[in-house]
N, C-alpha and C. Protein backbone atom coordinates (compact mmCIF):
# COMPACT_ATOMS: atom_id res chain seq x y z
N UNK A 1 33.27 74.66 28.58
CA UNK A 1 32.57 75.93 28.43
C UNK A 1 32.17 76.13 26.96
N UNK A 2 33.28 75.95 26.19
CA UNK A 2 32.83 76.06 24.37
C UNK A 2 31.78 75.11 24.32
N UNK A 3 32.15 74.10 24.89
CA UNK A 3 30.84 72.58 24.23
C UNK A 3 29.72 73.13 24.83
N UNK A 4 29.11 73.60 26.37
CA UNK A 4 28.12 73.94 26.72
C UNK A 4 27.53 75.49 25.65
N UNK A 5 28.25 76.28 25.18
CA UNK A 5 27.92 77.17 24.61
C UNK A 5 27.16 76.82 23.47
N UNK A 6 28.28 76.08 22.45
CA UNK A 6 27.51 75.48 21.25
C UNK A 6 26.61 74.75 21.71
N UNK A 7 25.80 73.75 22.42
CA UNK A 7 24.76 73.08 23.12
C UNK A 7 23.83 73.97 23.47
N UNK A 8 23.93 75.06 24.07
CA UNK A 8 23.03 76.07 24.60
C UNK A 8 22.05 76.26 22.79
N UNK A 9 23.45 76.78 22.08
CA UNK A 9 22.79 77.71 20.88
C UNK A 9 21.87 76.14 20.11
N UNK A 10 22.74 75.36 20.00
CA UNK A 10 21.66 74.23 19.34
C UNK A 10 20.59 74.44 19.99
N UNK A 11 20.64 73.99 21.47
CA UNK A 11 19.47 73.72 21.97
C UNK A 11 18.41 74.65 21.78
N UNK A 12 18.51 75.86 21.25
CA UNK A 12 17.68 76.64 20.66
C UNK A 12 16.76 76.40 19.87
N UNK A 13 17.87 75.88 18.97
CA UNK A 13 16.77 75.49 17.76
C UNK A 13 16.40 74.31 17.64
N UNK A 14 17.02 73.59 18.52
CA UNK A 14 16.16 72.32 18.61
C UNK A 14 14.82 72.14 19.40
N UNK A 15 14.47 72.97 20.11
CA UNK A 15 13.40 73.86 21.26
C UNK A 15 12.63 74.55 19.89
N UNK A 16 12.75 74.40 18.95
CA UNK A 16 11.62 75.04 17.78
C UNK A 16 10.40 73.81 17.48
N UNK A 17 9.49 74.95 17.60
CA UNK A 17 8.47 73.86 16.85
C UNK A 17 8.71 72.76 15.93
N UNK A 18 8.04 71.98 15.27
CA UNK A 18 8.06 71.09 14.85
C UNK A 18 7.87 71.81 13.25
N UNK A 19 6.22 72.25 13.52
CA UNK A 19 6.30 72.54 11.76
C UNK A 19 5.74 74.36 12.16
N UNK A 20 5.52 74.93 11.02
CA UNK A 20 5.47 76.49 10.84
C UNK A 20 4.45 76.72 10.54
N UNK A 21 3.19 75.93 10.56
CA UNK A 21 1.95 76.60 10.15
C UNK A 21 1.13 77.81 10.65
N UNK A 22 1.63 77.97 12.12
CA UNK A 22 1.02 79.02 12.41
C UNK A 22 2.03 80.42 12.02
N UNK A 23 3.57 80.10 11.66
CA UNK A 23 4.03 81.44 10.95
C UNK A 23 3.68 82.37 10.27
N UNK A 24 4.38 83.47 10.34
CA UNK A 24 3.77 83.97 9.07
C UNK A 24 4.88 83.73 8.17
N UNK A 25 4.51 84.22 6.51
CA UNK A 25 5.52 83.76 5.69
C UNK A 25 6.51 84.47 5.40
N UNK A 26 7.42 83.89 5.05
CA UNK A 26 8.83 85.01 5.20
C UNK A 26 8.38 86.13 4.59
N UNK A 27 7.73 86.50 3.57
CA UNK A 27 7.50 87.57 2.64
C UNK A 27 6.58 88.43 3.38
N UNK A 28 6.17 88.48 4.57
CA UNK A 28 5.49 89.67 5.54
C UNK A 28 6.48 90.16 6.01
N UNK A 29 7.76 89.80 6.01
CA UNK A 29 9.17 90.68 6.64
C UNK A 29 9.60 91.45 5.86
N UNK A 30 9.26 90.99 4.41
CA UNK A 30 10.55 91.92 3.14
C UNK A 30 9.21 93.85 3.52
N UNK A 31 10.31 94.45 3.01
CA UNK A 31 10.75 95.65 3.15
C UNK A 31 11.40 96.53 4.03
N UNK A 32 11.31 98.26 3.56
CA UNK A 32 11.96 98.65 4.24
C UNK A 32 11.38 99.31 5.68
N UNK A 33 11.95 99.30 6.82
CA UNK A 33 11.44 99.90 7.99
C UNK A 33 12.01 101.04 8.44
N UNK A 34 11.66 102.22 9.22
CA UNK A 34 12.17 102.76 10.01
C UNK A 34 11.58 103.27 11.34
N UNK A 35 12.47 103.17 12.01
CA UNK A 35 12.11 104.08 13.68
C UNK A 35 12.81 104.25 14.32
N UNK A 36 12.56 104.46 15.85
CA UNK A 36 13.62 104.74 16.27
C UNK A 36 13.38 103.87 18.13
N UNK A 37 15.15 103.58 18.61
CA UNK A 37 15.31 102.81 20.12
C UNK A 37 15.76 103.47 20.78
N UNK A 38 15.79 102.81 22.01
CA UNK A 38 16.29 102.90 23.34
C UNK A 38 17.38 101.78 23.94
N UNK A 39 18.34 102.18 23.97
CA UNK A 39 19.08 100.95 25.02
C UNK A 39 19.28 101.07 26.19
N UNK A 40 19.27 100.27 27.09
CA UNK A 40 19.75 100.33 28.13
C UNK A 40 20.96 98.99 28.72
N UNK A 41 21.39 99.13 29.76
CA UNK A 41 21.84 98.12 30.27
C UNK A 41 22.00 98.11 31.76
N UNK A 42 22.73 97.28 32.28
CA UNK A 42 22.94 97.42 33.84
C UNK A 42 23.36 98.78 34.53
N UNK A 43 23.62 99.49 33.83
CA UNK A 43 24.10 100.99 34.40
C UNK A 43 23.41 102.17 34.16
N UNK A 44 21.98 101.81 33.20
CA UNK A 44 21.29 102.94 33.04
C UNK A 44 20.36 103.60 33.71
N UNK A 45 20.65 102.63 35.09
CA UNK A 45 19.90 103.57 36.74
C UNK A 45 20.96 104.61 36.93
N UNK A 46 22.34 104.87 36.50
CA UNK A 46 23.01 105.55 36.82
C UNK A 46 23.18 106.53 35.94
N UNK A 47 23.26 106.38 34.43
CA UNK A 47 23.96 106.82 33.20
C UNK A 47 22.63 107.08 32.51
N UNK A 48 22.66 108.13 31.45
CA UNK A 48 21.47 108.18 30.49
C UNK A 48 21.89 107.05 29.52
N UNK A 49 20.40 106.75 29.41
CA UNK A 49 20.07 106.10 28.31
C UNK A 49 20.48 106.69 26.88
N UNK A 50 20.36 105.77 25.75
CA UNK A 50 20.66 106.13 24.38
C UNK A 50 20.24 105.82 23.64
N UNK A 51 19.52 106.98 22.78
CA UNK A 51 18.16 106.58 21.67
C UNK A 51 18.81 106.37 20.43
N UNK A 52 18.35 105.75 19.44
CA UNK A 52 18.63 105.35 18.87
C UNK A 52 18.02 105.16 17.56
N UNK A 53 18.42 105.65 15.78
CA UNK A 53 18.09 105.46 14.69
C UNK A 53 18.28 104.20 14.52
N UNK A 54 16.97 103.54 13.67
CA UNK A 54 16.98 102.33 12.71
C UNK A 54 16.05 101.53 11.74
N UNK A 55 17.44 101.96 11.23
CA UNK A 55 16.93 101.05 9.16
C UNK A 55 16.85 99.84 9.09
N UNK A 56 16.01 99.05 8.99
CA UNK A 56 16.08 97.76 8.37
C UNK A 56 15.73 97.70 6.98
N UNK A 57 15.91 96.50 5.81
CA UNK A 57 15.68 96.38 4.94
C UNK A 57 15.95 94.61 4.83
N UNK A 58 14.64 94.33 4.63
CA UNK A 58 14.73 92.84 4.40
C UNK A 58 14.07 92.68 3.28
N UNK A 59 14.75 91.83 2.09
CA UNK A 59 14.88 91.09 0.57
C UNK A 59 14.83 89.73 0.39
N UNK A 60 14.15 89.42 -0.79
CA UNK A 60 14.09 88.08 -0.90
C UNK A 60 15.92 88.20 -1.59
N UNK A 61 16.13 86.57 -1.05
CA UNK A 61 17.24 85.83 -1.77
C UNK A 61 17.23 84.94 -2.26
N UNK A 62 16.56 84.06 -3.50
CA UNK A 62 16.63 82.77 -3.47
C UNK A 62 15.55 82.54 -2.81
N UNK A 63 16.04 81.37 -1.96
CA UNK A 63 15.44 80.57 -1.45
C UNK A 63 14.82 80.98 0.22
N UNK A 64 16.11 81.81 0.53
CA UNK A 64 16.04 82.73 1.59
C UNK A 64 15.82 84.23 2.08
N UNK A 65 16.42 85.21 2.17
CA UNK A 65 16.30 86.54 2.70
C UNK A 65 17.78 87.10 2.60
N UNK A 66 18.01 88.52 2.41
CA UNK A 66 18.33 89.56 3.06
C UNK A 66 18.52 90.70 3.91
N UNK A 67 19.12 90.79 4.68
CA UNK A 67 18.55 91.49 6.07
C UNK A 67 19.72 92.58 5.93
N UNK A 68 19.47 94.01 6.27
CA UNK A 68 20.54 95.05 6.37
C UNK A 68 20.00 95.61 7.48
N UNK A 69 20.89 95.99 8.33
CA UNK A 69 20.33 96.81 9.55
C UNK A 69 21.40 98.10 10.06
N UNK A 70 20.81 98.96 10.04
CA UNK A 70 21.81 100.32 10.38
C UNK A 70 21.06 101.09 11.75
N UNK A 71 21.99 100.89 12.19
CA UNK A 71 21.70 101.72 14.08
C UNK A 71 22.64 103.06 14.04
N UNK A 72 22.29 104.48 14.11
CA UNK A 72 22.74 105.30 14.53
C UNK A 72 22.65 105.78 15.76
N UNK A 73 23.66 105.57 16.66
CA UNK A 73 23.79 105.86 18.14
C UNK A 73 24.42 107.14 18.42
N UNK A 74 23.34 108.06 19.32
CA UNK A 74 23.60 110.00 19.74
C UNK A 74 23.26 109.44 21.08
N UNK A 75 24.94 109.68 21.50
CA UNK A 75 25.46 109.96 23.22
C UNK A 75 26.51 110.29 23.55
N UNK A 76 26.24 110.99 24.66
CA UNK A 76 27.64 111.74 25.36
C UNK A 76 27.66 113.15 24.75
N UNK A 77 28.53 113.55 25.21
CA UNK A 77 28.87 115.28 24.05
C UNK A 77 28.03 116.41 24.18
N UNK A 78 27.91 117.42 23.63
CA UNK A 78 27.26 118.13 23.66
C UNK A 78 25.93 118.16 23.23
N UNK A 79 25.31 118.76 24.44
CA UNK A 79 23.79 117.87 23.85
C UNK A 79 22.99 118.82 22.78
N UNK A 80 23.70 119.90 21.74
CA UNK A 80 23.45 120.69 20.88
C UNK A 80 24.69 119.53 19.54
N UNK A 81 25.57 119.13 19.70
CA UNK A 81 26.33 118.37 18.71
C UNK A 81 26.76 116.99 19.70
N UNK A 82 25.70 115.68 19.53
CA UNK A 82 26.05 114.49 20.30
C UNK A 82 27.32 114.02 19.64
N UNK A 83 27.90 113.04 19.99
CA UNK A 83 28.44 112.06 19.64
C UNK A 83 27.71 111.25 18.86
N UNK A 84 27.97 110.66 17.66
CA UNK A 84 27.38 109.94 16.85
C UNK A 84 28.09 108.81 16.00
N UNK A 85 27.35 107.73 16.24
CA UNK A 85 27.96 106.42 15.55
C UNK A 85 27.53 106.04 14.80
N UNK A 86 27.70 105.28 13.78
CA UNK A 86 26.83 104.74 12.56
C UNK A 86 27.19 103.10 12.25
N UNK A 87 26.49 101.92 12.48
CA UNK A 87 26.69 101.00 12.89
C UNK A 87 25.68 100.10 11.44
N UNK A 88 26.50 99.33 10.48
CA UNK A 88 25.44 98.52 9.48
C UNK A 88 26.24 97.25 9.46
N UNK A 89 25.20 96.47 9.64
CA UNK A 89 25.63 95.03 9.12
C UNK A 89 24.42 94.39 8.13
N UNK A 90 25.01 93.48 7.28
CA UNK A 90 23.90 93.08 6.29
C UNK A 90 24.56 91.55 5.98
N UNK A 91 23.34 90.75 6.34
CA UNK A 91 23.39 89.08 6.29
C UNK A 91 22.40 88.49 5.40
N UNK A 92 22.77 87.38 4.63
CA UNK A 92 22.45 86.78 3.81
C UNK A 92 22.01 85.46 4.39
N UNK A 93 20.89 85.00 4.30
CA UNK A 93 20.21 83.52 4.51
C UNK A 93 19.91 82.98 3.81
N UNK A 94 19.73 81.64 4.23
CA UNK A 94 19.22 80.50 3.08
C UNK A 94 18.55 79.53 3.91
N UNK A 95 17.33 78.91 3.01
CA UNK A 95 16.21 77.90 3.52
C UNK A 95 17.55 77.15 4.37
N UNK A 96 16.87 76.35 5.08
CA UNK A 96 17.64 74.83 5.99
C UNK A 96 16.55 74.21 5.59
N UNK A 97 16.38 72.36 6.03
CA UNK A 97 15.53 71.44 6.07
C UNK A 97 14.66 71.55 6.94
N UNK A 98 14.85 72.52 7.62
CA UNK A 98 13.57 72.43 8.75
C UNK A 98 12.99 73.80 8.39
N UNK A 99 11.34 73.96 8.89
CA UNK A 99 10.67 75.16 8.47
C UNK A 99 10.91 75.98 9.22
N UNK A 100 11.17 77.20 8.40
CA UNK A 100 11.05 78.35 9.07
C UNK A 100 12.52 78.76 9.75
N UNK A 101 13.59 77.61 9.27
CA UNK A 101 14.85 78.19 10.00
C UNK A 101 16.07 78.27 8.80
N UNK A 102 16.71 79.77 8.48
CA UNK A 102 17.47 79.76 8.09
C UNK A 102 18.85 79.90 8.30
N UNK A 103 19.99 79.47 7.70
CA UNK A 103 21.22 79.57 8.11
C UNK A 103 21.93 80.78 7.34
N UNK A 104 22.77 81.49 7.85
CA UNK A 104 23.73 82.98 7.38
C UNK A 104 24.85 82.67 6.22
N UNK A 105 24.52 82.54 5.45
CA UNK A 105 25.60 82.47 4.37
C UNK A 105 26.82 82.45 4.84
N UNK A 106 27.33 83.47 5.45
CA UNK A 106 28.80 83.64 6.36
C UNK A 106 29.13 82.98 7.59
N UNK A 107 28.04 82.30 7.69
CA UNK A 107 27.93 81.27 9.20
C UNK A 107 29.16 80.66 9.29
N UNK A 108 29.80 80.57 10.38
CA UNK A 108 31.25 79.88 10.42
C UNK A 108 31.63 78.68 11.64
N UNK A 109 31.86 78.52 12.12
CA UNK A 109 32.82 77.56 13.42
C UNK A 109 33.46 78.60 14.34
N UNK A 110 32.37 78.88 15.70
CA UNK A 110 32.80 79.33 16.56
C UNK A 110 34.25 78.65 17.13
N UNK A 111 34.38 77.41 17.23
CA UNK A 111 35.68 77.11 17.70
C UNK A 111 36.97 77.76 16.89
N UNK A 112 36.73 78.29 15.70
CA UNK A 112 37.88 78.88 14.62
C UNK A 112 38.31 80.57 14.60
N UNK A 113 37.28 80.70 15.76
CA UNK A 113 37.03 82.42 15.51
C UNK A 113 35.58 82.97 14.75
N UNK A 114 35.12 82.13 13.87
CA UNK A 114 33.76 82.46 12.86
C UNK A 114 32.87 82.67 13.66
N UNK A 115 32.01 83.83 13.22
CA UNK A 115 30.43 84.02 14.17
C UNK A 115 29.32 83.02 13.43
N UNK A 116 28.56 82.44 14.69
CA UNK A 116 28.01 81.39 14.15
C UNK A 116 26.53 82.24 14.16
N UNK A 117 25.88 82.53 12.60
CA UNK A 117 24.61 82.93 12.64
C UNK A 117 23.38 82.40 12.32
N UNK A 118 22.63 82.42 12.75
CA UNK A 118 21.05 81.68 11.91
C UNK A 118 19.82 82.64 12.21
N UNK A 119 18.86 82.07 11.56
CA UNK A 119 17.27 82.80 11.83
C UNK A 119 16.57 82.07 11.82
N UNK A 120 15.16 82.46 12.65
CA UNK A 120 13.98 81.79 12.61
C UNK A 120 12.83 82.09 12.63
N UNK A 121 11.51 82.13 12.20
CA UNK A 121 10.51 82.41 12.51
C UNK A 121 9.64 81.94 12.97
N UNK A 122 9.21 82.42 14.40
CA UNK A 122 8.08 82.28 14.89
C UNK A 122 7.32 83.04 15.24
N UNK A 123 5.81 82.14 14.78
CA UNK A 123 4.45 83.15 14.90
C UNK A 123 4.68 84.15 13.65
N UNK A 124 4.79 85.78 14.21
CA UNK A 124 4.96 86.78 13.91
C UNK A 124 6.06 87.21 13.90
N UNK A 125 7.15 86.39 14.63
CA UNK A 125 8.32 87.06 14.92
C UNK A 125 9.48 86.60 13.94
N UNK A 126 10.37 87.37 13.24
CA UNK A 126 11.95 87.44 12.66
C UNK A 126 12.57 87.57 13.69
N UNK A 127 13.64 86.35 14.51
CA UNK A 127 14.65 86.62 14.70
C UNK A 127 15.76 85.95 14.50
N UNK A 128 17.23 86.66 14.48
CA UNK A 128 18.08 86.66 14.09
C UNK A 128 19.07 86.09 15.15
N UNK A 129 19.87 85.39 15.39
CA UNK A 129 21.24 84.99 16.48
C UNK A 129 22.39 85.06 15.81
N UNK A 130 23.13 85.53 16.31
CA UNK A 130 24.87 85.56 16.60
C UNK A 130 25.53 85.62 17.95
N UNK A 131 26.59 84.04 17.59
CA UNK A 131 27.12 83.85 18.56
C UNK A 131 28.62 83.41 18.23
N UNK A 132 29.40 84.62 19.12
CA UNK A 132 30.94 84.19 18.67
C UNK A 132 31.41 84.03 20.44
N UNK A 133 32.75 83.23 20.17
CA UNK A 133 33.60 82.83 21.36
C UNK A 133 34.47 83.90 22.03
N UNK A 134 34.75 84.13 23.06
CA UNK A 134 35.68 84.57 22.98
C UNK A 134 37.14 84.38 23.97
N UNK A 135 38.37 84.95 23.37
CA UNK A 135 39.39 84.10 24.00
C UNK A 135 39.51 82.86 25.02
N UNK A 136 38.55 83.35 26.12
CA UNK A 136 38.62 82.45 27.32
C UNK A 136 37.66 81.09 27.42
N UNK A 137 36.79 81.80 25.65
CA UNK A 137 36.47 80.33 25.90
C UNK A 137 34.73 80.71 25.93
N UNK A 138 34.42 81.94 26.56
CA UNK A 138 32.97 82.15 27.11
C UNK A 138 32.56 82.81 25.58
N UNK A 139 30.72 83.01 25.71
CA UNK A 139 30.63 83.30 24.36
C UNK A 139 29.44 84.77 24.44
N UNK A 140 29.38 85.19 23.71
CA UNK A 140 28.47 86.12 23.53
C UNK A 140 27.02 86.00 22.71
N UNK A 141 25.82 85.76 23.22
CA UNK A 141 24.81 85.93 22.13
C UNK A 141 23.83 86.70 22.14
N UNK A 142 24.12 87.30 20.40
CA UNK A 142 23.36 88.46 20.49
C UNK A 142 21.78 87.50 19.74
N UNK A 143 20.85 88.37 19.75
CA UNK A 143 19.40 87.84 19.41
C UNK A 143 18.61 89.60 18.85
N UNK A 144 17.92 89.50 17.35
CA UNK A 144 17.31 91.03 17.46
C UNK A 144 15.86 89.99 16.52
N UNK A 145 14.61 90.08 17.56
CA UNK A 145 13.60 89.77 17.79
C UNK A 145 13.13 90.98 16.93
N UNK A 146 12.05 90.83 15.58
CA UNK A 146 11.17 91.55 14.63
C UNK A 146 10.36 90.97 14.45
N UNK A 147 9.34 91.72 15.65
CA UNK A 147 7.70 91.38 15.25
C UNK A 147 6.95 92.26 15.12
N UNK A 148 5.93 91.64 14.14
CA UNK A 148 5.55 92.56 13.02
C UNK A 148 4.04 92.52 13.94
N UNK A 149 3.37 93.78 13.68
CA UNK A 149 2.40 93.56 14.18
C UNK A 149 1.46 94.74 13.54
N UNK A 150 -0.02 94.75 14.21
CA UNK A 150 -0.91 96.18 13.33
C UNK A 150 0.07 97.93 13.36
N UNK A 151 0.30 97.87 14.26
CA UNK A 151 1.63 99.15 14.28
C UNK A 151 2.85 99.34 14.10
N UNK A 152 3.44 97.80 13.29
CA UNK A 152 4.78 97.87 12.34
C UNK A 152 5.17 96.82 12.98
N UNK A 153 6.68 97.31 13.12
CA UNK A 153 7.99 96.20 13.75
C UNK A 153 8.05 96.93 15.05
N UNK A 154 8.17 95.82 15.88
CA UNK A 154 8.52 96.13 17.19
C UNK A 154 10.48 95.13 16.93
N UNK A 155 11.09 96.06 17.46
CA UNK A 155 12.29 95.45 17.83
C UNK A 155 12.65 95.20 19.35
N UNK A 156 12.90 94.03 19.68
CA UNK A 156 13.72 94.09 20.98
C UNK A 156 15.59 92.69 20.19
N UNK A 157 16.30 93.96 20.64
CA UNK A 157 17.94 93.28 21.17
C UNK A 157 17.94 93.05 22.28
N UNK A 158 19.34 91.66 22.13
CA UNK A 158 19.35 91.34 23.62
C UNK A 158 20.83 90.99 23.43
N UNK A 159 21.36 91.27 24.02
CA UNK A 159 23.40 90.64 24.14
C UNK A 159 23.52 90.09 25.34
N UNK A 160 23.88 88.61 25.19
CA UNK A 160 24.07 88.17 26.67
C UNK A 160 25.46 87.54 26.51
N UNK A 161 26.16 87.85 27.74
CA UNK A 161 27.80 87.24 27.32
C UNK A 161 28.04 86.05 28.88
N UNK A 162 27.95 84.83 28.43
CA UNK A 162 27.77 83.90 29.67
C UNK A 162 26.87 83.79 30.15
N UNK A 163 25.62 83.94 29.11
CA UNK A 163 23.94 83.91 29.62
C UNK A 163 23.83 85.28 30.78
N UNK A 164 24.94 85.88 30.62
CA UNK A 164 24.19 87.28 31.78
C UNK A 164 24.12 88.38 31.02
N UNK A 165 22.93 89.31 31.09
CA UNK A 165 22.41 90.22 30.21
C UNK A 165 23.48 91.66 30.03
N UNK A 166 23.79 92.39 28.92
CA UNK A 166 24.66 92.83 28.80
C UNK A 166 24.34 94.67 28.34
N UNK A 167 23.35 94.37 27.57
CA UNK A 167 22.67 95.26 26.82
C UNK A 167 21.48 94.75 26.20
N UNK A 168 20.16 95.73 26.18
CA UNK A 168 19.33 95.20 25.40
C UNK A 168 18.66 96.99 24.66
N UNK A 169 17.96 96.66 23.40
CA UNK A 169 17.63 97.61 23.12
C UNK A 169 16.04 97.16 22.55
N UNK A 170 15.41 98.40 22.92
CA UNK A 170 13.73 97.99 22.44
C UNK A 170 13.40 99.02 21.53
N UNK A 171 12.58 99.04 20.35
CA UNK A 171 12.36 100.06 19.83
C UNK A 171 10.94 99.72 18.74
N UNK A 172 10.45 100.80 17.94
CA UNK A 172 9.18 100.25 17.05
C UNK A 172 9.75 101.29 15.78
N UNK A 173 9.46 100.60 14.08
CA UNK A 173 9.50 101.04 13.25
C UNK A 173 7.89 100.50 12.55
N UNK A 174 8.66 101.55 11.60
CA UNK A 174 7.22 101.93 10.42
C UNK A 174 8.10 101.05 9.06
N UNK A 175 6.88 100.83 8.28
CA UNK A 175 7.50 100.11 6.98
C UNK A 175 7.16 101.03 5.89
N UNK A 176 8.40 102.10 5.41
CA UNK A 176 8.22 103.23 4.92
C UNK A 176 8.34 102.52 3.15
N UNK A 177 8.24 101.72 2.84
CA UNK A 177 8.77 101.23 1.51
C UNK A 177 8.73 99.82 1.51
N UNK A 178 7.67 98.89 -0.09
CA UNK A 178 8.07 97.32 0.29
C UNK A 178 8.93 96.41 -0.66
């Protein structure tokens, strides 16, 4: 199950183009964005949905990028004072030998516990993977797809845990700052 997992995620990027000419260049991603999502998942024929704040901010690094992303999630509670979460993670990349794909500074060995991260670009699109194990062995991968287009960033998330869909969230930002 671990070996097919790590195989799956290679096989990802081995399923990448060859070369990046039709990309765009990393430097159409740097700045800052905002807007706002929607998630849903298998239960949101039953349950309301949950909209959702979000910041991105992508930086040159070197050779590679900076990526910060903050999701504020309002659900449940009173619908005059929601429930509210505040959710940031911020990853560091660097060129690889192949175009257009970078690896996470903090990238680790899923077999050790480490979340294994990378990025890639295609076409128009920034996206991002993380994939960690868990106890039994099965794995989780998340994917947040940023394509840029004449009306900003479109975001779609996707969390799949054993290739079955878990949560996904879709949303569009503005690039308020570059």
């Amino acid at each position: 199950m671990i070996r097919r997992a790590m195989l799956a995620a290679l096989l990802l990027v081995a399923a990448m183009p060859a070369t990046a000419a039709e990309d765009l260049p990393l430097g159409a991603f740097f700045g800052t964005w905002q807007g706002h999502g929607v998630a849903e998942n298998a239960d949101s024929l039953y349950f309301a949905i949950t909209t959702r704040d979000l910041d991105v901010v992508i930086k040159p690094d070197g050779d590679g990028f900076e990526i910060t992303w903050t999701t504020v999630i309002r659900s449940g509670g009173d619908p005059n004072d929601p429930d509210v979460r505040r959710r940031e993670a911020t990853l560091e990349f660097r060129a690889t030998d192949r175009p257009a794909v970078f690896e996470a500074e903090s990238s680790g060995n899923p077999l050790e516990g480490d979340v294994l991260s990378w990025a890639r670009i295609t076409e128009n699109t920034l996206t991002v993977y993380q994939m960690v194990l868990n106890d039994g062995g099965g794995y989780d991968l998340t994917s947040y797809d940023r394509t840029i287009s004449d009306l900003g960033m479109e975001l779609v998330f996707r969390r799949l845990r054993d290739g079955d869909a878990v949560r996904s969230v879709t949303g569009r930002l503005i690039k308020t700052a570059d």
